[in-house]
Short mmCIF file of C-alpha atoms and ligand atoms in Angstrom, two decimals:
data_model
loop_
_atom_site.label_atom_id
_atom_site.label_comp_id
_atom_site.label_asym_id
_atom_site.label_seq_id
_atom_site.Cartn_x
_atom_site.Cartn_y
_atom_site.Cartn_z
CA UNK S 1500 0.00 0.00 0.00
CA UNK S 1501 1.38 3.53 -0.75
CA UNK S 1502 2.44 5.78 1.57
CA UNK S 1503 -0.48 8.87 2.13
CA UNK S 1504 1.89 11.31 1.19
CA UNK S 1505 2.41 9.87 -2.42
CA UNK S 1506 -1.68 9.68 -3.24
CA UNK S 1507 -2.04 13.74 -2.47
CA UNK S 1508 -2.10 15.16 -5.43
CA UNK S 1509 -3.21 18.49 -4.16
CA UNK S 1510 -0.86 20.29 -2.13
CA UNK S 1511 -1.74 23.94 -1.51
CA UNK S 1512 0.77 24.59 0.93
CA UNK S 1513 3.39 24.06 -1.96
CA UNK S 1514 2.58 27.98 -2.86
CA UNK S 1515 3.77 29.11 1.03
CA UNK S 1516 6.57 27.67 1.21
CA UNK S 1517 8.83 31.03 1.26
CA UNK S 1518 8.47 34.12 1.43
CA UNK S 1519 9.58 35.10 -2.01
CA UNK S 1520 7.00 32.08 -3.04
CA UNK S 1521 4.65 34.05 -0.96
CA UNK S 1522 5.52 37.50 -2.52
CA UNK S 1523 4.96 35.75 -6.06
CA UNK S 1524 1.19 34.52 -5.67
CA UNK S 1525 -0.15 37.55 -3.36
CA UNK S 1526 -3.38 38.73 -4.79
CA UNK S 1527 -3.40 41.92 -2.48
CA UNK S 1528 -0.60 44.57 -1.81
CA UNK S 1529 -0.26 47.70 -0.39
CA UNK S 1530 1.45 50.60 -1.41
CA UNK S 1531 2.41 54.28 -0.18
CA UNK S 1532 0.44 56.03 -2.97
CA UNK S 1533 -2.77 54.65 -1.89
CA UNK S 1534 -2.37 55.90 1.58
CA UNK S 1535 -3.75 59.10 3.01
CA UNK S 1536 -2.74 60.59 6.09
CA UNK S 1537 -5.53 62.39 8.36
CA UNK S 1538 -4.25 65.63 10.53
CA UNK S 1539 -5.01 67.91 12.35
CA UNK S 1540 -4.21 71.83 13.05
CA UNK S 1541 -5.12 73.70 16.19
CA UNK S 1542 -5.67 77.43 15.73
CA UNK S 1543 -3.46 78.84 18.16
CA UNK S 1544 -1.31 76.10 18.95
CA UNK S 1545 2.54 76.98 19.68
CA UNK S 1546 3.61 73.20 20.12
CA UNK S 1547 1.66 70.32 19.09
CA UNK S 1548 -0.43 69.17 21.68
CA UNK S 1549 -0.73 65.60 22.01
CA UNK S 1550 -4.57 63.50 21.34
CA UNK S 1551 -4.96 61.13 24.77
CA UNK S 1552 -6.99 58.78 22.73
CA UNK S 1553 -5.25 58.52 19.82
CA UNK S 1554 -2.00 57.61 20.96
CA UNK S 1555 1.05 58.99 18.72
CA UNK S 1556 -1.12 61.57 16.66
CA UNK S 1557 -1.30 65.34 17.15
CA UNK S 1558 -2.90 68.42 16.89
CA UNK S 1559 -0.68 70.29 14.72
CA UNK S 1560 0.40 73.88 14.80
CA UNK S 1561 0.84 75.34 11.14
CA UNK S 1562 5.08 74.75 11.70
CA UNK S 1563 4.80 71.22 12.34
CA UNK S 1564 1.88 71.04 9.88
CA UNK S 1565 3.87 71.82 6.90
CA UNK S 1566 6.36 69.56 8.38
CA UNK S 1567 4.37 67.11 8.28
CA UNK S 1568 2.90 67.31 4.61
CA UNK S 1569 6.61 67.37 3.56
CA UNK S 1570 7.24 64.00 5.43
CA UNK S 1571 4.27 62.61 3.12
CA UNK S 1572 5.61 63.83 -0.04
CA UNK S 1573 9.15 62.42 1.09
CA UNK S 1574 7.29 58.77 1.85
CA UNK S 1575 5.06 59.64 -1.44
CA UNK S 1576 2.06 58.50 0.62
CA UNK S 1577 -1.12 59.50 -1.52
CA UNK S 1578 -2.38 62.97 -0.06
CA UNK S 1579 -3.24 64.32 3.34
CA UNK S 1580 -6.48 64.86 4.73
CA UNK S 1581 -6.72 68.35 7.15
CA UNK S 1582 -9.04 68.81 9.77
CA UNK S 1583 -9.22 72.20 11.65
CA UNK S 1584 -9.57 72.74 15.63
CA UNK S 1585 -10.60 76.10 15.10
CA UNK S 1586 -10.26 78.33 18.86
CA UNK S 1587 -14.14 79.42 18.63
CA UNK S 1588 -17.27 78.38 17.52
CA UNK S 1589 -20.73 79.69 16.99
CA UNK S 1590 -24.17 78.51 15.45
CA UNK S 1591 -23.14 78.47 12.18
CA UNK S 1592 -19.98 77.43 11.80
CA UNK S 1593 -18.16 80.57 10.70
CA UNK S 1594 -14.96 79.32 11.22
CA UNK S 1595 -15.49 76.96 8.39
CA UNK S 1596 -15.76 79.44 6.03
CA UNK S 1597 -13.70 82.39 6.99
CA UNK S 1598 -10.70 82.60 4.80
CA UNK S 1599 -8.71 83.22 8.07
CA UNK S 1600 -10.43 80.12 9.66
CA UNK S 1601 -7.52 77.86 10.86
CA UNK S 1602 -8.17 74.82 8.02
CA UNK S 1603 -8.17 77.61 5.24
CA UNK S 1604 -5.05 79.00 6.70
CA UNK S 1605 -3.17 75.77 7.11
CA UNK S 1606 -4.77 74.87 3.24
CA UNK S 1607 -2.58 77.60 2.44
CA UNK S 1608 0.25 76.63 3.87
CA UNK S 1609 0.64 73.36 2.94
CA UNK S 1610 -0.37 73.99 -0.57
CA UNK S 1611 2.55 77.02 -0.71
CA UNK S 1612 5.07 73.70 0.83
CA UNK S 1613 4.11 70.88 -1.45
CA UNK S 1614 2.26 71.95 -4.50
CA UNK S 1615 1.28 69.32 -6.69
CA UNK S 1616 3.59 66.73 -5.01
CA UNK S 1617 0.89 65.25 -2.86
CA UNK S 1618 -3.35 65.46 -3.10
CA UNK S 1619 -3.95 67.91 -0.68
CA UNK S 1620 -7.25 67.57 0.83
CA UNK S 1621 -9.75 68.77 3.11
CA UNK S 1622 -12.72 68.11 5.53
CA UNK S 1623 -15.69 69.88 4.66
CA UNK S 1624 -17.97 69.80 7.54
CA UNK S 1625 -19.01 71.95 10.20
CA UNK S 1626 -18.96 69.97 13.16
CA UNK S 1627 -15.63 71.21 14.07
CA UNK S 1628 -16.37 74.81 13.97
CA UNK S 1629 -20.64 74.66 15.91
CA UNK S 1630 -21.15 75.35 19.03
CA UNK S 1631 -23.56 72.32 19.14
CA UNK S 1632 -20.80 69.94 17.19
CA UNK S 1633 -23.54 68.82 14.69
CA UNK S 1634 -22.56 68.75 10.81
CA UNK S 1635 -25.10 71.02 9.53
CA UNK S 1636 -26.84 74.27 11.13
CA UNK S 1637 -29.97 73.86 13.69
CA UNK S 1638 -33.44 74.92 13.01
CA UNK S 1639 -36.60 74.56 15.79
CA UNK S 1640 -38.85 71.65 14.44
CA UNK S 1641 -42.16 71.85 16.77
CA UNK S 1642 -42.37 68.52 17.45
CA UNK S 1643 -38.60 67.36 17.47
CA UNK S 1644 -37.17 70.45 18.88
CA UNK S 1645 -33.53 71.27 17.43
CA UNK S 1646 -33.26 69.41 14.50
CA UNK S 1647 -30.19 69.89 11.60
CA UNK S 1648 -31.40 71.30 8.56
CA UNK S 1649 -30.44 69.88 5.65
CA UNK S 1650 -30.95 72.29 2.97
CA UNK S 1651 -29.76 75.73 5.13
CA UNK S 1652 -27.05 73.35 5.42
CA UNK S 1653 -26.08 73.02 1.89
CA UNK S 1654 -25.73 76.47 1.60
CA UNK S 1655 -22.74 76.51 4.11
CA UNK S 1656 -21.34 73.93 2.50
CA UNK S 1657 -20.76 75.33 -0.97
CA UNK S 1658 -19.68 78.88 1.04
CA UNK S 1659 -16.82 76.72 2.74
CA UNK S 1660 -15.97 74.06 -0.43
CA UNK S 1661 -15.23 77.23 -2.00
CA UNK S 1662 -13.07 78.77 0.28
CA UNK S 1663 -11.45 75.67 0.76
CA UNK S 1664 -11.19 75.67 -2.94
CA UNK S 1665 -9.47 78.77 -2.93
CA UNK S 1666 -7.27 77.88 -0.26
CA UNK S 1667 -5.83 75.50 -2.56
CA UNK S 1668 -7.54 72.16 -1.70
CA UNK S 1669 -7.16 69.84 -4.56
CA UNK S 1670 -10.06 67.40 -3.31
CA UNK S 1671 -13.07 68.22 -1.05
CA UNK S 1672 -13.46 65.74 1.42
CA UNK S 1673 -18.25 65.65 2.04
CA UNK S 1674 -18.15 64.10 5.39
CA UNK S 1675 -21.37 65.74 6.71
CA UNK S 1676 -24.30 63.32 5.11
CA UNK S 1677 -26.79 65.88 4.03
CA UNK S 1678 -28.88 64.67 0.92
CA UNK S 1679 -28.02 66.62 -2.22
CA UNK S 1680 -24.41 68.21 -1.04
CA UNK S 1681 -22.54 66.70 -4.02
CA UNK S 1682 -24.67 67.98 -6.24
CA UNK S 1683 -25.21 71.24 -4.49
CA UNK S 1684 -21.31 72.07 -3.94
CA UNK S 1685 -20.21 70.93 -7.42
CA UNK S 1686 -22.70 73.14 -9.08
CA UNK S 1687 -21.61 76.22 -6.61
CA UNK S 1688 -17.72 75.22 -7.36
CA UNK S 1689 -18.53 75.65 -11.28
CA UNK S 1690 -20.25 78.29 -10.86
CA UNK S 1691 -16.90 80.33 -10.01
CA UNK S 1692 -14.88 78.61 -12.50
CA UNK S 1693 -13.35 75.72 -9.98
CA UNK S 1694 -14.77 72.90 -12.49
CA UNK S 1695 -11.34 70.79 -11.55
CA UNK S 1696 -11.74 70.52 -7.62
CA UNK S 1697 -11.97 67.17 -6.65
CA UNK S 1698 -15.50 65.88 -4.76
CA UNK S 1699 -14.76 62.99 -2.12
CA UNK S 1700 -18.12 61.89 -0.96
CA UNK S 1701 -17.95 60.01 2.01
CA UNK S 1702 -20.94 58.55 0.61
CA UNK S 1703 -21.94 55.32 2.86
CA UNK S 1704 -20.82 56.94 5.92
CA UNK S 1705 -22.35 55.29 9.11
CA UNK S 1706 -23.59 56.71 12.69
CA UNK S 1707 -20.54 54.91 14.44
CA UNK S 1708 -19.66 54.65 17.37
CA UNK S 1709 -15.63 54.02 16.52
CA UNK S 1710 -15.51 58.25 16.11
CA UNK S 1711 -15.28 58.35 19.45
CA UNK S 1712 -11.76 59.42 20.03
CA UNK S 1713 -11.98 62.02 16.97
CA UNK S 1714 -14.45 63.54 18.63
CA UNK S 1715 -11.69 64.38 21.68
CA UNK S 1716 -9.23 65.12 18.60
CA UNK S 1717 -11.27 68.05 16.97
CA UNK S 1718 -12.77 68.69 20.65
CA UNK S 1719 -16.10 68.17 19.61
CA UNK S 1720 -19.01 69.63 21.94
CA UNK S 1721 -21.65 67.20 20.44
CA UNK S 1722 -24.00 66.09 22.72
CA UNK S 1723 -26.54 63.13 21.45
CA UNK S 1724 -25.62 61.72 18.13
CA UNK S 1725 -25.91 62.10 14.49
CA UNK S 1726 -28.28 59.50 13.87
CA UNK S 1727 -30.60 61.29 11.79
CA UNK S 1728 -28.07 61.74 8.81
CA UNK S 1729 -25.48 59.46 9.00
CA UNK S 1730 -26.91 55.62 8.35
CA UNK S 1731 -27.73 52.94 10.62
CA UNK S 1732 -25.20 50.22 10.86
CA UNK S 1733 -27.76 47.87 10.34
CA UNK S 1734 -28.25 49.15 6.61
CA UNK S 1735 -26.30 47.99 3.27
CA UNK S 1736 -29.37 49.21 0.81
CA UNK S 1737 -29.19 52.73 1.80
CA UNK S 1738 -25.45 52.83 1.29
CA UNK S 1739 -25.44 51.71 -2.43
CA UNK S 1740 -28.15 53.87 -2.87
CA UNK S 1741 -26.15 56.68 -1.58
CA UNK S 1742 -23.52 56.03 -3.57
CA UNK S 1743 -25.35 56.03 -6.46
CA UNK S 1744 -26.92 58.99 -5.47
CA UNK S 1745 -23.31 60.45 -5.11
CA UNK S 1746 -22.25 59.32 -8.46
CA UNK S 1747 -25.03 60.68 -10.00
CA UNK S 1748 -24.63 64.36 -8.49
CA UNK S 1749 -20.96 64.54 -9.30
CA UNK S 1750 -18.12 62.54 -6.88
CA UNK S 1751 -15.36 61.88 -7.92
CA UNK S 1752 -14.91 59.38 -5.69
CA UNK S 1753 -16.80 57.91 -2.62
CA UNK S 1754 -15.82 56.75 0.81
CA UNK S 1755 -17.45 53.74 2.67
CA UNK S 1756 -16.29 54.50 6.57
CA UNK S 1757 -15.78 53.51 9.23
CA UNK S 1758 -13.56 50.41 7.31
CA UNK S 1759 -13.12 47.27 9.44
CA UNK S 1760 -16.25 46.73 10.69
CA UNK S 1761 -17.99 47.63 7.29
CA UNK S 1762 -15.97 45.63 4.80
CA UNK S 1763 -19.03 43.66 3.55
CA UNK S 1764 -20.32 47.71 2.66
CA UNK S 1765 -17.08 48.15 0.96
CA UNK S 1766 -17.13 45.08 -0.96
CA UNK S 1767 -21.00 45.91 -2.10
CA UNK S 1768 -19.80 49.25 -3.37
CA UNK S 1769 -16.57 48.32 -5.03
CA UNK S 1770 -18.53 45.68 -6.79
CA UNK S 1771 -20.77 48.40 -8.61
CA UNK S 1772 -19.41 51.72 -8.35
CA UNK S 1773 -18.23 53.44 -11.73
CA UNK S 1774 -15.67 55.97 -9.90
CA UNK S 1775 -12.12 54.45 -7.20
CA UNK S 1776 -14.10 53.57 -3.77
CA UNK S 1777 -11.65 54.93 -0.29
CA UNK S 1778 -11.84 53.75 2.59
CA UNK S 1779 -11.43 55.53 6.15
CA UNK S 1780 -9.62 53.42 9.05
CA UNK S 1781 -11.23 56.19 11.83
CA UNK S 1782 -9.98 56.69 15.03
CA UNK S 1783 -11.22 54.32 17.00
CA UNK S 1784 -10.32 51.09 14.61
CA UNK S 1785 -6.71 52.77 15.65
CA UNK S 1786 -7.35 53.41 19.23
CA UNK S 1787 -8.35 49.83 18.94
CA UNK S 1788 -5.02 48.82 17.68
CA UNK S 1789 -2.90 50.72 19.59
CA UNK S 1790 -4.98 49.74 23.12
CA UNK S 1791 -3.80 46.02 21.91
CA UNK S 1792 -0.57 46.73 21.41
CA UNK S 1793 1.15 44.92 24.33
CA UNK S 1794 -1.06 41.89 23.49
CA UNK S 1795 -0.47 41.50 19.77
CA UNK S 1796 2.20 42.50 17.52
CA UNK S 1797 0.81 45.97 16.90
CA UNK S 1798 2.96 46.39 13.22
CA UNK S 1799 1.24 42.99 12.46
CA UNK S 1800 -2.22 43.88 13.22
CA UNK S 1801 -1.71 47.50 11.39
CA UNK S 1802 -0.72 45.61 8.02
CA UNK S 1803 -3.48 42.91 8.21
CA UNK S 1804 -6.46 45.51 8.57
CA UNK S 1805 -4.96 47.86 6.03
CA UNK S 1806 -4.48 44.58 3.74
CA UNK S 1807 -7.95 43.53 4.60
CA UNK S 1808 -9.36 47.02 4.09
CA UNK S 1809 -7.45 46.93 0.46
CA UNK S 1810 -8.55 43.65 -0.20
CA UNK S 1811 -13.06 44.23 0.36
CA UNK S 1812 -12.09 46.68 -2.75
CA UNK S 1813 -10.68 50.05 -1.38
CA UNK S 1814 -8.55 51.45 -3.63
CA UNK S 1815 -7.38 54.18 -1.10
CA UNK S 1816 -7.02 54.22 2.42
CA UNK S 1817 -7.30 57.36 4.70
CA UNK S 1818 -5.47 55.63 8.09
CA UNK S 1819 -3.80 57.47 10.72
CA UNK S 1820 -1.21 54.46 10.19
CA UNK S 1821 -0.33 56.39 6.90
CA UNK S 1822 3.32 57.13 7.27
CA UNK S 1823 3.70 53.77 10.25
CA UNK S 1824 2.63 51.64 7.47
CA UNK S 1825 4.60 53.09 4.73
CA UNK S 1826 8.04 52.57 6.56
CA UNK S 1827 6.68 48.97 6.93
CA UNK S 1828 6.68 48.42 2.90
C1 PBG Z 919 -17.16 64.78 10.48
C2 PBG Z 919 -16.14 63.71 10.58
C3 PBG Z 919 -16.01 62.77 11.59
C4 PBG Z 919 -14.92 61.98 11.26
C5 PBG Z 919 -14.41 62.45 10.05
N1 PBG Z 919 -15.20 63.51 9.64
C6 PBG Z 919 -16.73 62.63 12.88
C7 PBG Z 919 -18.15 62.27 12.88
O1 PBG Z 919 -18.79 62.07 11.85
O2 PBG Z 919 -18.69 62.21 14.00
C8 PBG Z 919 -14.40 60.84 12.05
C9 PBG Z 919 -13.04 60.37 11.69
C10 PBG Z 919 -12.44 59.44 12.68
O3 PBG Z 919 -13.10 58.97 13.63
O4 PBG Z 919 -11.24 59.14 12.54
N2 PBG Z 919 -16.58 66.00 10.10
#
């Protein structure tokens, strides 16, 4: 009788047997230029000020800003994302808007340090710069009480996509999940001649509870949640609806986020959407990591998600692992 080792003809493990084996037949890889790196600015700040929660990230000043978006280009990770932590905030989010508002400023400044050498992007929201931390301006419903207002809302929105425009943001980054802002904020960019800014829709963007420690990042005075605009975790219809919604008004691209715990959602869209689908690794999939670190290999764990991220269909990745993950390649 033969030995059971001569009768298996199928022998899968022949493909893993070293690494350059490995290297040969892997279906997934990762690569700098598909990275983007999410920071942010403090207005005011004269050092940066460490994030508790987020261990290892910053809020920038402008100085260590620019420093920073020249470390990217130097790494030739895919573009930067800015947020603002602007010193004051008010009803309607002025400080989104204002050309002296801290993200417009630091805009500026990064575009004057790296030009066209990165995708320099930014967050167009308002949550950072209300009083109330919501993403859109309140109006008095007489039932509900203070409910956002989607369509005031949209105004704002093309007011600061255009000043963010100006500031010399190559891609506008619709995190806020009011229904019609693609459309609304392309048609106000063209309007004044921008017809080549970029529109990012963070189009299946869900009411998560991993935003936690970006909340404490952009020290967010939010009290409640944002339930009624972005979706309900429960939901994959409504996301390829909103994508196609997106597409239809104008993105450019579209963003399923948060990543990990959504990368059936990610799959769904990559499998249908016309335009590149990104992917956002938010802060508390890396608070997540980094609280783990003494139990697994935290490198280990950072490469796996961003593989697994890459591999559900994103073809970019905003992760505050951006440059960590690059020196790992
Ligand atoms: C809204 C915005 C949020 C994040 C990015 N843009 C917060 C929210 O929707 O509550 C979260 C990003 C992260 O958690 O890393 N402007």
């Amino acid at each position: 009788m033969a030995e059971p080792h001569t009768q298996l003809r199928h022998r899968p493990r022949r493909l893993r047997q070293t690494p350059a084996i490995r290297r040969l037949v892997a279906q997934t890889r990762l690569h700098p230029a598909e990275l983007i790196l999410p920071v942010f600015v403090r207005e005011g700040a004269t050092e940066p000020i460490p994030i508790t929660s987020m261990p290892g990230v910053v809020q920038h000043t402008l100085t260590s800003l620019v420093a920073e978006a020249k470390r990217v280009v130097d790494v030739g990770i895919g573009g930067i994302m800015l947020f603002g932590v602007p010193a004051t905030r008010d009803a309607t989010g002025s400080g989104a808007d204002d050309p002296d508002g801290i993200l417009n400023v630091a805009l500026r400044a990064v575009r004057d340090a790296v030009g066209d050498d990165t995708v320099v992007m930014a967050d167009l929201c308002l949550d950072e710069y209300t009083d109330h931390g919501h993403c859109g301006v309140l109006r008095e419903d007489p039932r509900r009480g203070l409910i956002v207002d989607n369509d005031a809302t949209l105004e704002r929105y093309a007011s600061v996509g255009l000043a963010q425009v100006r500031a010399g943001a190559h891609v506008l980054g619709l995190s806020g999940m009011m229904d019609g802002q693609v459309g609304y904020v392309r048609e106000a960019l063209d309007a004044e001649g921008f017809t080549d800014a970029i529109l990012l829709a963070y189009a299946a963007k869900y009411a998560s509870g991993f935003y936690g420690p970006f909340r404490d990042a952009v020290e967010s005075t939010l009290t409640g949640d944002r339930a009624t605009y972005q979706q309900d975790p429960a939901n994959v219809t409504e996301a390829l609806r909103e994508v196609a919604l997106d597409v239809a008004e104008g993105a450019d691209l579209v963003m399923v986020k948060p990543a990990l715990p959504y990368l059936d959602i990610l799959r769904a869209v990559a499998d249908v959407s016309p335009v590149p689908v990104s992917a956002y690794q938010v802060s508390g999939e890396f608070a997540q990591i980094e609280a783990s670190a003494g139990w697994s290999d935290r490198d280990r764990v950072m490469m796996e998600t961003l593989t697994s991220i890459r591999r559900a269909g994103a073809s970019q990745i905003l992760t505050y692992y951006a440059l960590d993950a690059a020196a790992c390649l």
